[in-house]
Amino acid sequence: VVLRVADTGPGIPAEVQPRIFEPFFTTKPPAQGTGLGLSICQGIIEGHGGSIRVESPPGEGAVFVIELPVEAPPVAERAGRAAEALPSVRGRTILVVDDEPEIAAVLAEMLSTDGHEVETAANGRIALARLRERTYDLILSDLRMPDLDGAGLYRELERERPELLSRLIFLTGDELGGETTEFLQRTGAQALAKPFDADDVRRVVQRVLLAR
Ligand SMILES: [Mg+2]
């Protein structure tokens, strides 16, 4: 995969180009740049087996070219993951809570295909209303949502229905703050990191359903 990121700025002078990926190299005034941005980019890209370079003819802006290899996961890893598949549990009720309709729909479809009865809720507030009407074997919830977020849902359940906390799995990863990490560590709530694949979700869902 080749990614080209271009701007229309003054470009990068030829004499500076060889140094731009060096850690702490910056052309900005003191205290305005750390000189780490491009160095970190290079580290991440090379960590994925790729490369980054700049093309900047005088006066024509800068183009960063990132090349990343496309590889299938190693066969051994796939086999290992399949081998740890758990026996299938079917016919349970699951509540999927996510403010992104596409994510909720994908999860609902996948879990229905696995033989479960699935309902969705767009935020913690709606989820709570559902949970007051009926019970679910499992709750799969996003963390960042409007109105009542994942942490809020956890708090309310802790107060009203603490027996449900062990059936709650959070979907994390679209938030960078230490707050989320801190919340998960403090509560010991179960979490699945986004982006997740179908097997990750199945494994966690099965584990929680079997533990009940
Ligand atoms: Mg969200």
PDB file of C-alpha atoms and ligand atoms in Angstrom:
ATOM      1  CA  VAL A   1       0.000   0.000   0.000  1.00  0.00           C
ATOM      2  CA  VAL A   2       1.386   3.390  -0.972  1.00  0.00           C
ATOM      3  CA  LEU A   3       0.072   6.467   0.818  1.00  0.00           C
ATOM      4  CA  ARG A   4       0.989   9.902  -0.468  1.00  0.00           C
ATOM      5  CA  VAL A   5       0.338  12.898   1.785  1.00  0.00           C
ATOM      6  CA  ALA A   6       0.880  16.234   0.018  1.00  0.00           C
ATOM      7  CA  ASP A   7       0.666  19.876   1.020  1.00  0.00           C
ATOM      8  CA  THR A   8       0.887  23.140  -0.907  1.00  0.00           C
ATOM      9  CA  GLY A   9       3.327  24.858   1.450  1.00  0.00           C
ATOM     10  CA  PRO A  10       6.815  26.215   0.679  1.00  0.00           C
ATOM     11  CA  GLY A  11       8.312  22.722   0.664  1.00  0.00           C
ATOM     12  CA  ILE A  12      11.322  21.442   2.593  1.00  0.00           C
ATOM     13  CA  PRO A  13      14.733  22.859   1.597  1.00  0.00           C
ATOM     14  CA  ALA A  14      16.996  20.246   0.061  1.00  0.00           C
ATOM     15  CA  GLU A  15      19.691  20.741   2.700  1.00  0.00           C
ATOM     16  CA  VAL A  16      17.210  19.976   5.485  1.00  0.00           C
ATOM     17  CA  GLN A  17      15.576  16.921   3.883  1.00  0.00           C
ATOM     18  CA  PRO A  18      18.225  14.379   4.945  1.00  0.00           C
ATOM     19  CA  ARG A  19      17.681  15.315   8.601  1.00  0.00           C
ATOM     20  CA  ILE A  20      13.892  15.608   8.983  1.00  0.00           C
ATOM     21  CA  PHE A  21      13.398  12.101  10.383  1.00  0.00           C
ATOM     22  CA  GLU A  22      16.105  12.540  13.024  1.00  0.00           C
ATOM     23  CA  PRO A  23      14.740  12.655  16.563  1.00  0.00           C
ATOM     24  CA  PHE A  24      14.724  16.185  18.019  1.00  0.00           C
ATOM     25  CA  PHE A  25      15.540  17.785  14.701  1.00  0.00           C
ATOM     26  CA  THR A  26      13.239  20.780  14.182  1.00  0.00           C
ATOM     27  CA  THR A  27      13.186  23.960  12.137  1.00  0.00           C
ATOM     28  CA  LYS A  28      10.662  25.556  14.498  1.00  0.00           C
ATOM     29  CA  PRO A  29      11.691  28.127  17.121  1.00  0.00           C
ATOM     30  CA  PRO A  30      12.678  26.751  20.549  1.00  0.00           C
ATOM     31  CA  ALA A  31       9.693  25.549  22.612  1.00  0.00           C
ATOM     32  CA  GLN A  32       7.443  25.313  19.545  1.00  0.00           C
ATOM     33  CA  GLY A  33       8.469  21.981  18.173  1.00  0.00           C
ATOM     34  CA  THR A  34       9.867  18.845  19.725  1.00  0.00           C
ATOM     35  CA  GLY A  35      11.217  17.468  16.484  1.00  0.00           C
ATOM     36  CA  LEU A  36       9.686  14.121  17.332  1.00  0.00           C
ATOM     37  CA  GLY A  37       6.660  13.938  15.008  1.00  0.00           C
ATOM     38  CA  LEU A  38       8.326  12.606  11.887  1.00  0.00           C
ATOM     39  CA  SER A  39      10.735  10.494  13.884  1.00  0.00           C
ATOM     40  CA  ILE A  40       7.805   8.774  15.616  1.00  0.00           C
ATOM     41  CA  CYS A  41       6.009   8.334  12.272  1.00  0.00           C
ATOM     42  CA  GLN A  42       9.097   6.680  10.855  1.00  0.00           C
ATOM     43  CA  GLY A  43       9.373   4.402  13.888  1.00  0.00           C
ATOM     44  CA  ILE A  44       5.753   3.249  13.597  1.00  0.00           C
ATOM     45  CA  ILE A  45       5.937   2.731   9.835  1.00  0.00           C
ATOM     46  CA  GLU A  46       9.221   0.816  10.001  1.00  0.00           C
ATOM     47  CA  GLY A  47       7.760  -1.246  12.828  1.00  0.00           C
ATOM     48  CA  HIS A  48       5.169  -2.393  10.309  1.00  0.00           C
ATOM     49  CA  GLY A  49       7.872  -3.262   7.769  1.00  0.00           C
ATOM     50  CA  GLY A  50       7.297  -0.110   5.727  1.00  0.00           C
ATOM     51  CA  SER A  51       9.157   3.032   4.794  1.00  0.00           C
ATOM     52  CA  ILE A  52       8.570   6.789   4.654  1.00  0.00           C
ATOM     53  CA  ARG A  53      10.350   9.366   2.525  1.00  0.00           C
ATOM     54  CA  VAL A  54       9.786  12.927   1.434  1.00  0.00           C
ATOM     55  CA  GLU A  55       9.712  14.359  -2.068  1.00  0.00           C
ATOM     56  CA  SER A  56       9.946  18.123  -2.160  1.00  0.00           C
ATOM     57  CA  PRO A  57      11.127  19.831  -5.318  1.00  0.00           C
ATOM     58  CA  PRO A  58      11.919  23.527  -4.637  1.00  0.00           C
ATOM     59  CA  GLY A  59       8.792  25.662  -4.295  1.00  0.00           C
ATOM     60  CA  GLU A  60       6.320  22.846  -4.914  1.00  0.00           C
ATOM     61  CA  GLY A  61       5.174  21.755  -1.475  1.00  0.00           C
ATOM     62  CA  ALA A  62       6.091  18.514   0.222  1.00  0.00           C
ATOM     63  CA  VAL A  63       4.884  15.002  -0.499  1.00  0.00           C
ATOM     64  CA  PHE A  64       5.412  12.293   2.100  1.00  0.00           C
ATOM     65  CA  VAL A  65       5.346   8.832   0.603  1.00  0.00           C
ATOM     66  CA  ILE A  66       4.585   5.944   2.928  1.00  0.00           C
ATOM     67  CA  GLU A  67       4.922   2.390   1.702  1.00  0.00           C
ATOM     68  CA  LEU A  68       3.500  -0.476   3.739  1.00  0.00           C
ATOM     69  CA  PRO A  69       3.628  -4.178   2.917  1.00  0.00           C
ATOM     70  CA  VAL A  70       0.345  -6.079   2.615  1.00  0.00           C
ATOM     71  CA  GLU A  71       0.694  -9.404   4.339  1.00  0.00           C
ATOM     72  CA  ALA A  72      -1.661 -12.131   5.473  1.00  0.00           C
ATOM     73  CA  PRO A  73      -1.307 -13.060   9.159  1.00  0.00           C
ATOM     74  CA  PRO A  74       1.148 -15.951   9.635  1.00  0.00           C
ATOM     75  CA  VAL A  75      -0.539 -19.354   9.283  1.00  0.00           C
ATOM     76  CA  ALA A  76       0.717 -20.499  12.692  1.00  0.00           C
ATOM     77  CA  GLU A  77      -1.013 -17.597  14.397  1.00  0.00           C
ATOM     78  CA  ARG A  78      -4.333 -18.365  12.691  1.00  0.00           C
ATOM     79  CA  ALA A  79      -4.163 -22.040  13.595  1.00  0.00           C
ATOM     80  CA  GLY A  80      -3.308 -21.154  17.197  1.00  0.00           C
ATOM     81  CA  ARG A  81      -6.242 -18.843  17.483  1.00  0.00           C
ATOM     82  CA  ALA A  82      -8.672 -21.321  15.963  1.00  0.00           C
ATOM     83  CA  ALA A  83      -7.459 -24.029  18.303  1.00  0.00           C
ATOM     84  CA  GLU A  84      -8.402 -22.006  21.359  1.00  0.00           C
ATOM     85  CA  ALA A  85     -12.000 -21.652  20.115  1.00  0.00           C
ATOM     86  CA  LEU A  86     -14.436 -22.502  22.846  1.00  0.00           C
ATOM     87  CA  PRO A  87     -17.453 -24.758  22.583  1.00  0.00           C
ATOM     88  CA  SER A  88     -20.360 -22.928  21.073  1.00  0.00           C
ATOM     89  CA  VAL A  89     -23.068 -21.428  23.261  1.00  0.00           C
ATOM     90  CA  ARG A  90     -26.243 -20.435  21.456  1.00  0.00           C
ATOM     91  CA  GLY A  91     -29.681 -19.051  22.159  1.00  0.00           C
ATOM     92  CA  ARG A  92     -28.715 -16.349  24.661  1.00  0.00           C
ATOM     93  CA  THR A  93     -30.000 -12.791  24.832  1.00  0.00           C
ATOM     94  CA  ILE A  94     -27.503 -10.023  24.139  1.00  0.00           C
ATOM     95  CA  LEU A  95     -27.811  -6.239  24.316  1.00  0.00           C
ATOM     96  CA  VAL A  96     -25.432  -4.304  22.056  1.00  0.00           C
ATOM     97  CA  VAL A  97     -24.936  -0.670  23.109  1.00  0.00           C
ATOM     98  CA  ASP A  98     -23.195   1.650  20.634  1.00  0.00           C
ATOM     99  CA  ASP A  99     -23.934   5.126  19.285  1.00  0.00           C
ATOM    100  CA  GLU A 100     -22.500   4.227  15.901  1.00  0.00           C
ATOM    101  CA  PRO A 101     -25.348   2.437  14.113  1.00  0.00           C
ATOM    102  CA  GLU A 102     -22.971   0.627  11.742  1.00  0.00           C
ATOM    103  CA  ILE A 103     -20.983  -0.923  14.574  1.00  0.00           C
ATOM    104  CA  ALA A 104     -24.132  -1.911  16.447  1.00  0.00           C
ATOM    105  CA  ALA A 105     -25.570  -3.455  13.276  1.00  0.00           C
ATOM    106  CA  VAL A 106     -22.435  -5.437  12.473  1.00  0.00           C
ATOM    107  CA  LEU A 107     -22.230  -6.829  16.002  1.00  0.00           C
ATOM    108  CA  ALA A 108     -25.954  -7.612  16.071  1.00  0.00           C
ATOM    109  CA  GLU A 109     -25.820  -9.422  12.763  1.00  0.00           C
ATOM    110  CA  MET A 110     -22.786 -11.437  13.748  1.00  0.00           C
ATOM    111  CA  LEU A 111     -24.176 -12.492  17.101  1.00  0.00           C
ATOM    112  CA  SER A 112     -27.591 -13.316  15.590  1.00  0.00           C
ATOM    113  CA  THR A 113     -25.825 -15.513  13.068  1.00  0.00           C
ATOM    114  CA  ASP A 114     -24.240 -17.283  16.022  1.00  0.00           C
ATOM    115  CA  GLY A 115     -27.738 -18.112  17.231  1.00  0.00           C
ATOM    116  CA  HIS A 116     -28.324 -15.403  19.820  1.00  0.00           C
ATOM    117  CA  GLU A 117     -31.228 -13.046  20.258  1.00  0.00           C
ATOM    118  CA  VAL A 118     -29.768  -9.553  19.916  1.00  0.00           C
ATOM    119  CA  GLU A 119     -31.158  -6.103  20.617  1.00  0.00           C
ATOM    120  CA  THR A 120     -29.363  -2.782  20.204  1.00  0.00           C
ATOM    121  CA  ALA A 121     -29.386   0.506  22.117  1.00  0.00           C
ATOM    122  CA  ALA A 122     -27.793   3.779  20.949  1.00  0.00           C
ATOM    123  CA  ASN A 123     -26.522   4.906  24.348  1.00  0.00           C
ATOM    124  CA  GLY A 124     -26.336   4.038  28.025  1.00  0.00           C
ATOM    125  CA  ARG A 125     -29.623   5.760  28.853  1.00  0.00           C
ATOM    126  CA  ILE A 126     -31.592   3.631  26.369  1.00  0.00           C
ATOM    127  CA  ALA A 127     -29.714   0.542  27.518  1.00  0.00           C
ATOM    128  CA  LEU A 128     -30.710   1.199  31.135  1.00  0.00           C
ATOM    129  CA  ALA A 129     -34.363   1.522  30.141  1.00  0.00           C
ATOM    130  CA  ARG A 130     -34.167  -1.846  28.367  1.00  0.00           C
ATOM    131  CA  LEU A 131     -32.425  -3.434  31.313  1.00  0.00           C
ATOM    132  CA  ARG A 132     -35.228  -2.321  33.600  1.00  0.00           C
ATOM    133  CA  GLU A 133     -37.744  -4.108  31.370  1.00  0.00           C
ATOM    134  CA  ARG A 134     -35.980  -7.374  30.849  1.00  0.00           C
ATOM    135  CA  THR A 135     -32.766  -9.163  31.525  1.00  0.00           C
ATOM    136  CA  TYR A 136     -29.978 -10.061  29.141  1.00  0.00           C
ATOM    137  CA  ASP A 137     -27.343 -12.739  29.365  1.00  0.00           C
ATOM    138  CA  LEU A 138     -24.729 -10.350  28.064  1.00  0.00           C
ATOM    139  CA  ILE A 139     -24.250  -6.619  27.464  1.00  0.00           C
ATOM    140  CA  LEU A 140     -21.691  -5.488  24.896  1.00  0.00           C
ATOM    141  CA  SER A 141     -21.174  -1.752  25.284  1.00  0.00           C
ATOM    142  CA  ASP A 142     -19.230   1.050  23.674  1.00  0.00           C
ATOM    143  CA  LEU A 143     -17.528   3.471  26.080  1.00  0.00           C
ATOM    144  CA  ARG A 144     -17.795   6.800  24.308  1.00  0.00           C
ATOM    145  CA  MET A 145     -21.475   7.636  23.718  1.00  0.00           C
ATOM    146  CA  PRO A 146     -23.636  10.718  24.078  1.00  0.00           C
ATOM    147  CA  ASP A 147     -26.139  11.140  26.922  1.00  0.00           C
ATOM    148  CA  LEU A 148     -24.925   8.289  29.091  1.00  0.00           C
ATOM    149  CA  ASP A 149     -21.537   6.810  28.233  1.00  0.00           C
ATOM    150  CA  GLY A 150     -20.071   3.442  29.109  1.00  0.00           C
ATOM    151  CA  ALA A 151     -18.655   4.548  32.454  1.00  0.00           C
ATOM    152  CA  GLY A 152     -22.042   6.090  33.315  1.00  0.00           C
ATOM    153  CA  LEU A 153     -23.811   2.874  32.420  1.00  0.00           C
ATOM    154  CA  TYR A 154     -21.393   0.966  34.633  1.00  0.00           C
ATOM    155  CA  ARG A 155     -22.053   3.355  37.535  1.00  0.00           C
ATOM    156  CA  GLU A 156     -25.839   3.053  37.201  1.00  0.00           C
ATOM    157  CA  LEU A 157     -25.694  -0.726  36.996  1.00  0.00           C
ATOM    158  CA  GLU A 158     -23.395  -0.832  40.004  1.00  0.00           C
ATOM    159  CA  ARG A 159     -26.127   0.946  41.944  1.00  0.00           C
ATOM    160  CA  GLU A 160     -29.239  -0.703  40.525  1.00  0.00           C
ATOM    161  CA  ARG A 161     -28.210  -4.095  39.210  1.00  0.00           C
ATOM    162  CA  PRO A 162     -24.731  -5.070  40.424  1.00  0.00           C
ATOM    163  CA  GLU A 163     -25.394  -8.694  39.429  1.00  0.00           C
ATOM    164  CA  LEU A 164     -25.245  -7.563  35.778  1.00  0.00           C
ATOM    165  CA  LEU A 165     -21.700  -6.160  35.952  1.00  0.00           C
ATOM    166  CA  SER A 166     -20.100  -9.533  35.298  1.00  0.00           C
ATOM    167  CA  ARG A 167     -22.131  -9.764  32.084  1.00  0.00           C
ATOM    168  CA  LEU A 168     -20.901  -6.413  30.787  1.00  0.00           C
ATOM    169  CA  ILE A 169     -18.128  -6.215  28.192  1.00  0.00           C
ATOM    170  CA  PHE A 170     -16.825  -2.856  26.980  1.00  0.00           C
ATOM    171  CA  LEU A 171     -15.595  -2.053  23.504  1.00  0.00           C
ATOM    172  CA  THR A 172     -12.644   0.312  23.756  1.00  0.00           C
ATOM    173  CA  GLY A 173     -10.009   1.870  21.582  1.00  0.00           C
ATOM    174  CA  ASP A 174     -11.392   4.977  19.923  1.00  0.00           C
ATOM    175  CA  GLU A 175     -10.345   7.013  22.949  1.00  0.00           C
ATOM    176  CA  LEU A 176      -6.758   7.837  23.807  1.00  0.00           C
ATOM    177  CA  GLY A 177      -7.113   9.372  27.232  1.00  0.00           C
ATOM    178  CA  GLY A 178      -5.713   7.746  30.337  1.00  0.00           C
ATOM    179  CA  GLU A 179      -9.164   8.229  31.849  1.00  0.00           C
ATOM    180  CA  THR A 180     -10.561   5.176  30.085  1.00  0.00           C
ATOM    181  CA  THR A 181      -7.611   3.041  31.036  1.00  0.00           C
ATOM    182  CA  GLU A 182      -7.931   4.248  34.596  1.00  0.00           C
ATOM    183  CA  PHE A 183     -11.671   3.461  34.633  1.00  0.00           C
ATOM    184  CA  LEU A 184     -11.119  -0.059  33.299  1.00  0.00           C
ATOM    185  CA  GLN A 185      -8.311  -0.765  35.743  1.00  0.00           C
ATOM    186  CA  ARG A 186     -10.213   0.598  38.717  1.00  0.00           C
ATOM    187  CA  THR A 187     -13.402  -1.342  37.983  1.00  0.00           C
ATOM    188  CA  GLY A 188     -11.788  -4.432  36.520  1.00  0.00           C
ATOM    189  CA  ALA A 189     -14.470  -4.274  33.816  1.00  0.00           C
ATOM    190  CA  GLN A 190     -13.960  -6.597  30.883  1.00  0.00           C
ATOM    191  CA  ALA A 191     -12.968  -4.930  27.666  1.00  0.00           C
ATOM    192  CA  LEU A 192     -12.388  -5.708  24.040  1.00  0.00           C
ATOM    193  CA  ALA A 193     -10.168  -3.335  22.071  1.00  0.00           C
ATOM    194  CA  LYS A 194     -11.316  -1.778  18.807  1.00  0.00           C
ATOM    195  CA  PRO A 195     -10.654  -2.515  16.057  1.00  0.00           C
ATOM    196  CA  PHE A 196     -11.785  -6.046  16.810  1.00  0.00           C
ATOM    197  CA  ASP A 197     -12.397  -8.918  14.451  1.00  0.00           C
ATOM    198  CA  ALA A 198     -15.254 -11.383  14.542  1.00  0.00           C
ATOM    199  CA  ASP A 199     -13.161 -14.059  16.268  1.00  0.00           C
ATOM    200  CA  ASP A 200     -12.143 -11.689  19.073  1.00  0.00           C
ATOM    201  CA  VAL A 201     -15.779 -10.852  19.758  1.00  0.00           C
ATOM    202  CA  ARG A 202     -16.880 -14.504  19.632  1.00  0.00           C
ATOM    203  CA  ARG A 203     -14.128 -15.565  21.992  1.00  0.00           C
ATOM    204  CA  VAL A 204     -14.959 -12.962  24.614  1.00  0.00           C
ATOM    205  CA  VAL A 205     -18.724 -13.461  24.277  1.00  0.00           C
ATOM    206  CA  GLN A 206     -18.374 -17.223  24.637  1.00  0.00           C
ATOM    207  CA  ARG A 207     -16.132 -16.871  27.643  1.00  0.00           C
ATOM    208  CA  VAL A 208     -18.547 -14.608  29.467  1.00  0.00           C
ATOM    209  CA  LEU A 209     -21.603 -16.687  28.539  1.00  0.00           C
ATOM    210  CA  LEU A 210     -19.905 -19.897  29.650  1.00  0.00           C
ATOM    211  CA  ALA A 211     -18.874 -18.346  32.944  1.00  0.00           C
ATOM    212  CA  ARG A 212     -22.464 -17.702  33.871  1.00  0.00           C
TER     213      ARG A 212
HETATM  214 MG    MG B   1     -19.000   5.636  20.408  1.00  0.00          MG
END
